[in-house]
Short mmCIF file of C-alpha atoms in Angstrom, two decimals:
data_model
loop_
_atom_site.label_atom_id
_atom_site.label_comp_id
_atom_site.label_asym_id
_atom_site.label_seq_id
_atom_site.Cartn_x
_atom_site.Cartn_y
_atom_site.Cartn_z
CA UNK A 359 -57.28 -28.31 -65.64
CA UNK A 360 -56.15 -31.54 -67.21
CA UNK A 361 -56.78 -34.41 -64.67
CA UNK A 362 -53.48 -36.13 -65.61
CA UNK A 363 -51.54 -32.88 -65.00
CA UNK A 364 -53.44 -32.37 -61.69
CA UNK A 365 -52.48 -35.84 -60.49
CA UNK A 366 -48.84 -35.36 -61.53
CA UNK A 367 -48.63 -31.98 -59.63
CA UNK A 368 -50.32 -33.38 -56.47
CA UNK A 369 -47.95 -36.37 -56.52
CA UNK A 370 -45.00 -33.98 -56.86
CA UNK A 371 -46.20 -31.81 -53.96
CA UNK A 372 -46.81 -34.80 -51.67
CA UNK A 373 -43.39 -36.24 -52.52
CA UNK A 374 -41.72 -32.89 -52.02
CA UNK A 375 -43.09 -32.53 -48.50
CA UNK A 376 -41.93 -36.14 -47.65
CA UNK A 377 -38.49 -35.52 -49.19
CA UNK A 378 -38.05 -32.25 -47.19
CA UNK A 379 -38.85 -34.16 -44.08
CA UNK A 380 -36.19 -36.69 -44.77
CA UNK A 381 -33.73 -33.99 -45.69
CA UNK A 382 -34.46 -32.19 -42.48
CA UNK A 383 -33.84 -35.49 -40.51
CA UNK A 384 -30.63 -35.96 -42.24
CA UNK A 385 -29.34 -32.54 -41.44
CA UNK A 386 -30.40 -32.85 -37.85
CA UNK A 387 -28.59 -36.12 -37.42
CA UNK A 388 -25.43 -34.61 -38.84
CA UNK A 389 -25.49 -31.60 -36.56
CA UNK A 390 -26.43 -33.72 -33.50
CA UNK A 391 -23.45 -36.05 -34.16
CA UNK A 392 -21.11 -33.05 -33.94
CA UNK A 393 -22.57 -31.53 -30.81
CA UNK A 394 -21.29 -32.44 -27.36
CA UNK A 395 -23.55 -34.50 -25.12
CA UNK A 396 -23.73 -31.98 -22.30
CA UNK A 397 -26.28 -29.28 -22.53
CA UNK A 398 -24.09 -26.64 -20.98
CA UNK A 399 -21.43 -27.25 -23.60
CA UNK A 400 -23.92 -27.10 -26.45
CA UNK A 401 -24.84 -23.54 -25.80
CA UNK A 402 -21.25 -22.35 -26.39
CA UNK A 403 -20.66 -24.62 -29.28
CA UNK A 404 -20.31 -23.16 -32.80
CA UNK A 405 -23.24 -25.32 -34.11
CA UNK A 406 -25.69 -24.01 -31.42
CA UNK A 407 -27.45 -21.78 -33.82
CA UNK A 408 -27.62 -24.56 -36.43
CA UNK A 409 -29.33 -26.71 -33.87
CA UNK A 410 -31.84 -24.05 -32.87
CA UNK A 411 -32.82 -23.43 -36.40
CA UNK A 412 -33.27 -27.05 -37.11
CA UNK A 413 -35.43 -27.54 -33.94
CA UNK A 414 -37.63 -24.68 -35.08
CA UNK A 415 -38.06 -26.17 -38.48
CA UNK A 416 -38.95 -29.48 -36.98
CA UNK A 417 -41.82 -27.86 -35.04
CA UNK A 418 -43.04 -26.23 -38.26
CA UNK A 419 -43.01 -29.47 -40.07
CA UNK A 420 -44.90 -31.19 -37.24
CA UNK A 421 -47.58 -28.44 -37.37
CA UNK A 422 -47.91 -28.83 -41.11
CA UNK A 423 -48.11 -32.60 -40.88
CA UNK A 424 -50.90 -32.40 -38.25
CA UNK A 425 -52.85 -29.80 -40.48
CA UNK A 426 -52.49 -31.29 -43.96
CA UNK A 427 -51.51 -35.02 -43.90
CA UNK A 428 -54.70 -36.32 -42.41
CA UNK A 429 -56.56 -35.17 -45.68
CA UNK A 430 -53.68 -36.11 -47.73
CA UNK A 431 -53.70 -39.70 -46.49
CA UNK A 432 -57.36 -39.79 -47.11
CA UNK A 433 -56.84 -38.84 -50.82
CA UNK A 434 -58.99 -35.74 -50.44
CA UNK A 435 -56.29 -33.24 -51.37
CA UNK A 436 -52.59 -32.88 -51.79
CA UNK A 437 -50.01 -30.80 -49.79
CA UNK A 438 -51.05 -27.48 -51.18
CA UNK A 439 -48.60 -24.85 -50.04
CA UNK A 440 -45.63 -25.67 -52.34
CA UNK A 441 -43.89 -22.43 -51.46
CA UNK A 442 -43.60 -23.61 -47.90
CA UNK A 443 -41.61 -26.56 -49.14
CA UNK A 444 -39.26 -24.23 -51.19
CA UNK A 445 -38.80 -22.03 -48.09
CA UNK A 446 -37.84 -25.10 -45.89
CA UNK A 447 -35.34 -26.13 -48.52
CA UNK A 448 -33.86 -22.64 -48.62
CA UNK A 449 -33.45 -22.60 -44.77
CA UNK A 450 -31.91 -26.13 -44.66
CA UNK A 451 -29.41 -25.29 -47.44
CA UNK A 452 -28.62 -22.10 -45.69
CA UNK A 453 -27.87 -23.95 -42.49
CA UNK A 454 -25.68 -26.54 -44.16
CA UNK A 455 -23.66 -23.96 -46.15
CA UNK A 456 -23.14 -21.29 -43.44
CA UNK A 457 -20.69 -21.70 -40.65
CA UNK A 458 -22.01 -18.72 -38.54
CA UNK A 459 -25.78 -18.25 -39.39
CA UNK A 460 -27.93 -15.53 -38.10
CA UNK A 461 -30.25 -16.01 -35.17
CA UNK A 462 -33.16 -18.41 -35.51
CA UNK A 463 -36.02 -15.77 -35.55
CA UNK A 464 -34.23 -13.84 -38.36
CA UNK A 465 -33.67 -16.91 -40.52
CA UNK A 466 -37.19 -18.44 -39.88
CA UNK A 467 -39.29 -15.22 -40.12
CA UNK A 468 -40.46 -15.79 -43.73
CA UNK A 469 -41.03 -19.55 -43.18
CA UNK A 470 -43.21 -18.85 -40.09
CA UNK A 471 -45.22 -16.19 -41.82
CA UNK A 472 -46.13 -18.22 -45.00
CA UNK A 473 -46.71 -21.47 -43.15
CA UNK A 474 -48.98 -19.75 -40.69
CA UNK A 475 -50.95 -18.16 -43.51
CA UNK A 476 -51.22 -21.36 -45.40
CA UNK A 477 -52.55 -23.35 -42.28
CA UNK A 478 -55.06 -20.65 -41.46
CA UNK A 479 -56.29 -20.43 -44.98
CA UNK A 480 -56.53 -24.21 -45.24
CA UNK A 481 -58.55 -24.51 -42.04
CA UNK A 482 -60.83 -21.62 -42.85
CA UNK A 483 -61.52 -22.11 -46.54
CA UNK A 484 -60.67 -25.65 -47.62
CA UNK A 485 -61.27 -27.79 -44.68
CA UNK A 486 -65.12 -27.20 -44.77
CA UNK A 487 -65.16 -28.29 -48.34
CA UNK A 488 -63.10 -31.49 -47.63
CA UNK A 489 -65.39 -32.33 -44.63
CA UNK A 490 -68.30 -32.71 -46.97
CA UNK A 491 -66.30 -35.20 -49.08
CA UNK A 492 -65.08 -37.33 -46.12
CA UNK A 493 -66.85 -40.80 -46.06
CA UNK A 494 -69.64 -41.19 -43.51
CA UNK A 495 -70.34 -37.34 -43.36
CA UNK A 496 -73.36 -36.97 -45.57
CA UNK A 497 -75.47 -33.80 -45.16
CA UNK A 498 -78.61 -35.89 -44.86
CA UNK A 499 -77.36 -37.09 -41.51
CA UNK A 500 -76.44 -40.73 -42.32
CA UNK A 501 -73.60 -41.23 -39.92
CA UNK A 502 -72.39 -44.74 -38.84
CA UNK A 503 -75.35 -46.42 -40.49
CA UNK A 504 -78.15 -44.42 -38.67
CA UNK A 505 -81.28 -43.37 -40.72
CA UNK A 506 -81.91 -39.63 -41.11
CA UNK A 507 -84.52 -38.00 -39.03
CA UNK A 508 -86.20 -34.99 -40.58
CA UNK A 509 -86.47 -31.74 -38.80
CA UNK A 510 -84.20 -29.42 -36.97
CA UNK A 511 -83.07 -32.01 -34.38
CA UNK A 512 -81.42 -33.96 -37.03
CA UNK A 513 -79.38 -31.03 -38.32
CA UNK A 514 -78.29 -30.29 -34.67
CA UNK A 515 -77.08 -33.80 -34.11
CA UNK A 516 -75.27 -33.76 -37.43
CA UNK A 517 -73.50 -30.60 -36.55
CA UNK A 518 -72.58 -31.95 -33.04
CA UNK A 519 -71.20 -35.05 -34.54
CA UNK A 520 -69.18 -33.02 -37.03
CA UNK A 521 -67.78 -30.91 -34.21
CA UNK A 522 -66.88 -34.20 -32.30
CA UNK A 523 -65.20 -35.89 -35.22
CA UNK A 524 -63.42 -32.84 -36.55
CA UNK A 525 -61.98 -30.56 -33.89
CA UNK A 526 -61.81 -26.84 -34.51
CA UNK A 527 -58.63 -24.72 -34.95
CA UNK A 528 -58.56 -23.68 -31.34
CA UNK A 529 -58.62 -27.29 -30.06
CA UNK A 530 -55.91 -28.31 -32.61
CA UNK A 531 -53.77 -25.34 -31.29
CA UNK A 532 -54.38 -26.50 -27.78
CA UNK A 533 -53.47 -30.06 -28.66
CA UNK A 534 -50.29 -28.78 -30.27
CA UNK A 535 -49.46 -26.62 -27.22
CA UNK A 536 -49.96 -29.62 -25.10
CA UNK A 537 -47.73 -31.75 -27.29
CA UNK A 538 -45.11 -29.08 -27.31
CA UNK A 539 -45.21 -28.69 -23.42
CA UNK A 540 -44.98 -32.57 -23.15
CA UNK A 541 -42.01 -32.61 -25.44
CA UNK A 542 -40.30 -29.88 -23.43
CA UNK A 543 -40.98 -31.64 -20.16
CA UNK A 544 -39.68 -34.88 -21.73
CA UNK A 545 -36.44 -33.26 -22.92
CA UNK A 546 -35.99 -31.77 -19.45
CA UNK A 547 -36.44 -35.13 -17.85
CA UNK A 548 -33.95 -36.66 -20.30
CA UNK A 549 -31.46 -33.91 -19.50
CA UNK A 550 -31.88 -34.63 -15.73
CA UNK A 551 -31.50 -38.33 -16.31
CA UNK A 552 -28.28 -37.86 -18.33
CA UNK A 553 -26.91 -35.46 -15.61
CA UNK A 554 -27.72 -37.92 -12.81
CA UNK A 555 -25.98 -40.67 -14.83
CA UNK A 556 -22.85 -38.52 -15.15
CA UNK A 557 -23.00 -37.82 -11.39
CA UNK A 558 -23.41 -41.52 -10.64
CA UNK A 559 -20.44 -42.37 -12.94
CA UNK A 560 -18.29 -39.67 -11.23
CA UNK A 561 -19.23 -41.11 -7.86
CA UNK A 562 -18.38 -44.60 -8.81
CA UNK A 563 -15.04 -43.34 -10.10
CA UNK A 564 -14.36 -41.62 -6.90
CA UNK A 565 -15.25 -44.70 -4.94
CA UNK A 566 -12.92 -46.80 -7.13
CA UNK A 567 -10.14 -44.29 -6.50
CA UNK A 568 -10.78 -44.44 -2.73
CA UNK A 569 -10.72 -48.21 -2.79
CA UNK A 570 -7.35 -48.10 -4.45
CA UNK A 571 -5.99 -45.73 -2.03
CA UNK A 572 -7.21 -47.96 0.74
CA UNK A 573 -5.39 -50.86 -0.69
CA UNK A 574 -2.22 -48.87 -1.03
CA UNK A 575 -2.46 -47.73 2.58
CA UNK A 576 -3.05 -51.20 3.85
CA UNK A 577 -0.03 -52.48 1.95
CA UNK A 578 2.11 -49.62 3.41
CA UNK A 579 0.78 -50.33 6.96
CA UNK A 580 1.65 -54.07 6.48
CA UNK A 581 5.23 -53.15 5.35
CA UNK A 582 5.62 -50.86 8.45
CA UNK A 583 4.28 -53.53 10.78
CA UNK A 584 6.98 -55.97 9.44
CA UNK A 585 9.73 -53.44 9.91
CA UNK A 586 8.65 -52.77 13.41
CA UNK A 587 8.67 -56.53 14.17
CA UNK A 588 12.19 -56.84 12.69
CA UNK A 589 13.37 -53.76 14.86
CA UNK A 590 11.83 -55.29 18.02
CA UNK A 591 13.65 -58.55 17.38
CA UNK A 592 16.94 -56.83 16.80
CA UNK A 593 16.38 -54.79 20.01
CA UNK A 594 15.76 -57.91 22.07
CA UNK A 595 18.99 -59.55 20.76
CA UNK A 596 20.99 -56.46 21.66
CA UNK A 597 19.55 -56.34 25.18
CA UNK A 598 20.22 -60.06 25.77
CA UNK A 599 23.79 -59.71 24.61
CA UNK A 600 24.37 -56.66 26.86
CA UNK A 601 22.97 -58.58 29.91
CA UNK A 602 25.18 -61.64 29.27
CA UNK A 603 28.26 -59.49 29.12
CA UNK A 604 27.49 -57.65 32.37
CA UNK A 605 27.00 -60.96 34.25
CA UNK A 606 30.25 -62.33 32.92
CA UNK A 607 32.37 -59.28 34.00
CA UNK A 608 30.82 -59.47 37.59
CA UNK A 609 31.87 -63.05 38.05
CA UNK A 610 35.45 -62.50 36.83
CA UNK A 611 35.81 -59.47 39.39
CA UNK A 612 34.61 -61.68 42.24
CA UNK A 613 37.29 -64.43 41.37
CA UNK A 614 40.12 -61.93 41.15
CA UNK A 615 39.24 -60.66 44.70
CA UNK A 616 39.32 -64.12 46.11
CA UNK A 617 42.82 -64.77 44.56
CA UNK A 618 44.06 -61.58 46.08
CA UNK A 619 42.89 -62.53 49.47
CA UNK A 620 44.46 -66.04 49.27
CA UNK A 621 47.78 -64.51 48.28
CA UNK A 622 47.69 -62.07 51.07
CA UNK A 623 46.84 -64.86 53.65
CA UNK A 624 49.83 -66.89 52.50
CA UNK A 625 52.24 -63.85 52.69
CA UNK A 626 51.34 -62.93 56.29
CA UNK A 627 53.16 -65.96 58.05
CA UNK A 628 56.26 -65.51 55.89
CA UNK A 629 56.40 -61.92 56.93
CA UNK A 630 56.03 -62.73 60.55
CA UNK A 631 58.94 -65.23 60.37
CA UNK A 632 61.23 -62.73 58.84
CA UNK A 633 60.39 -60.22 61.55
CA UNK A 634 61.27 -62.85 64.12
CA UNK A 635 64.63 -63.68 62.66
CA UNK A 636 65.56 -60.11 62.54
CA UNK A 637 64.94 -59.71 66.18
#
């Protein structure tokens, strides 16, 4: 193969993987911007399947990144499975162009198959070849500036160091599972924190409403107290006026009785004189 053509193709494949990552991030931002904040409302939203498909594509991209990009950054190889890039583009374009897409496992079946086959083939067939080309991994046993020691012990130590520096496929899968579990736990914690914040905001709103009601009730109580004081004052005035009228009427009756008695006493000698004259 022409070396210039090989370099151009490697550059195109590496750039294609980086571009599809950026395109996926853009699609995910657009969908998240249209989704509601609450998790319960997202499940019934029309873009729920879009979000599920994009989340599954994100996990696939992270797995591919962990598998290939360590060797790509070391300039030992390029991003080999170009068909995976084409399939990711197909899925993303399908998500952007369809309002009601199919379920995530139906859309991503082909992508999961070819990406899993590509990663398995890379780990089994290509990684052992690339490990020999990595710096500081000579077969003679020169690792980190140590001189090689002849004999079977040198070969054993070399294999042990290789196993420590480059983990196996099982260890990588375990790490990926741990990362995934940590990610799910983190999303659950974020969800709980958001729910707690919403509850705190609702409680603060309820407290503000209760404070407002208390202020209104205190105002009403103050107005009622003022009315009661005014009614008590008017009642006192009425009672004082009635007491004054009753005392005035009693004194007038006594004076009239005294006048009647005086008139009768003056009339008595006149009547007696008249009776005498008649006799």
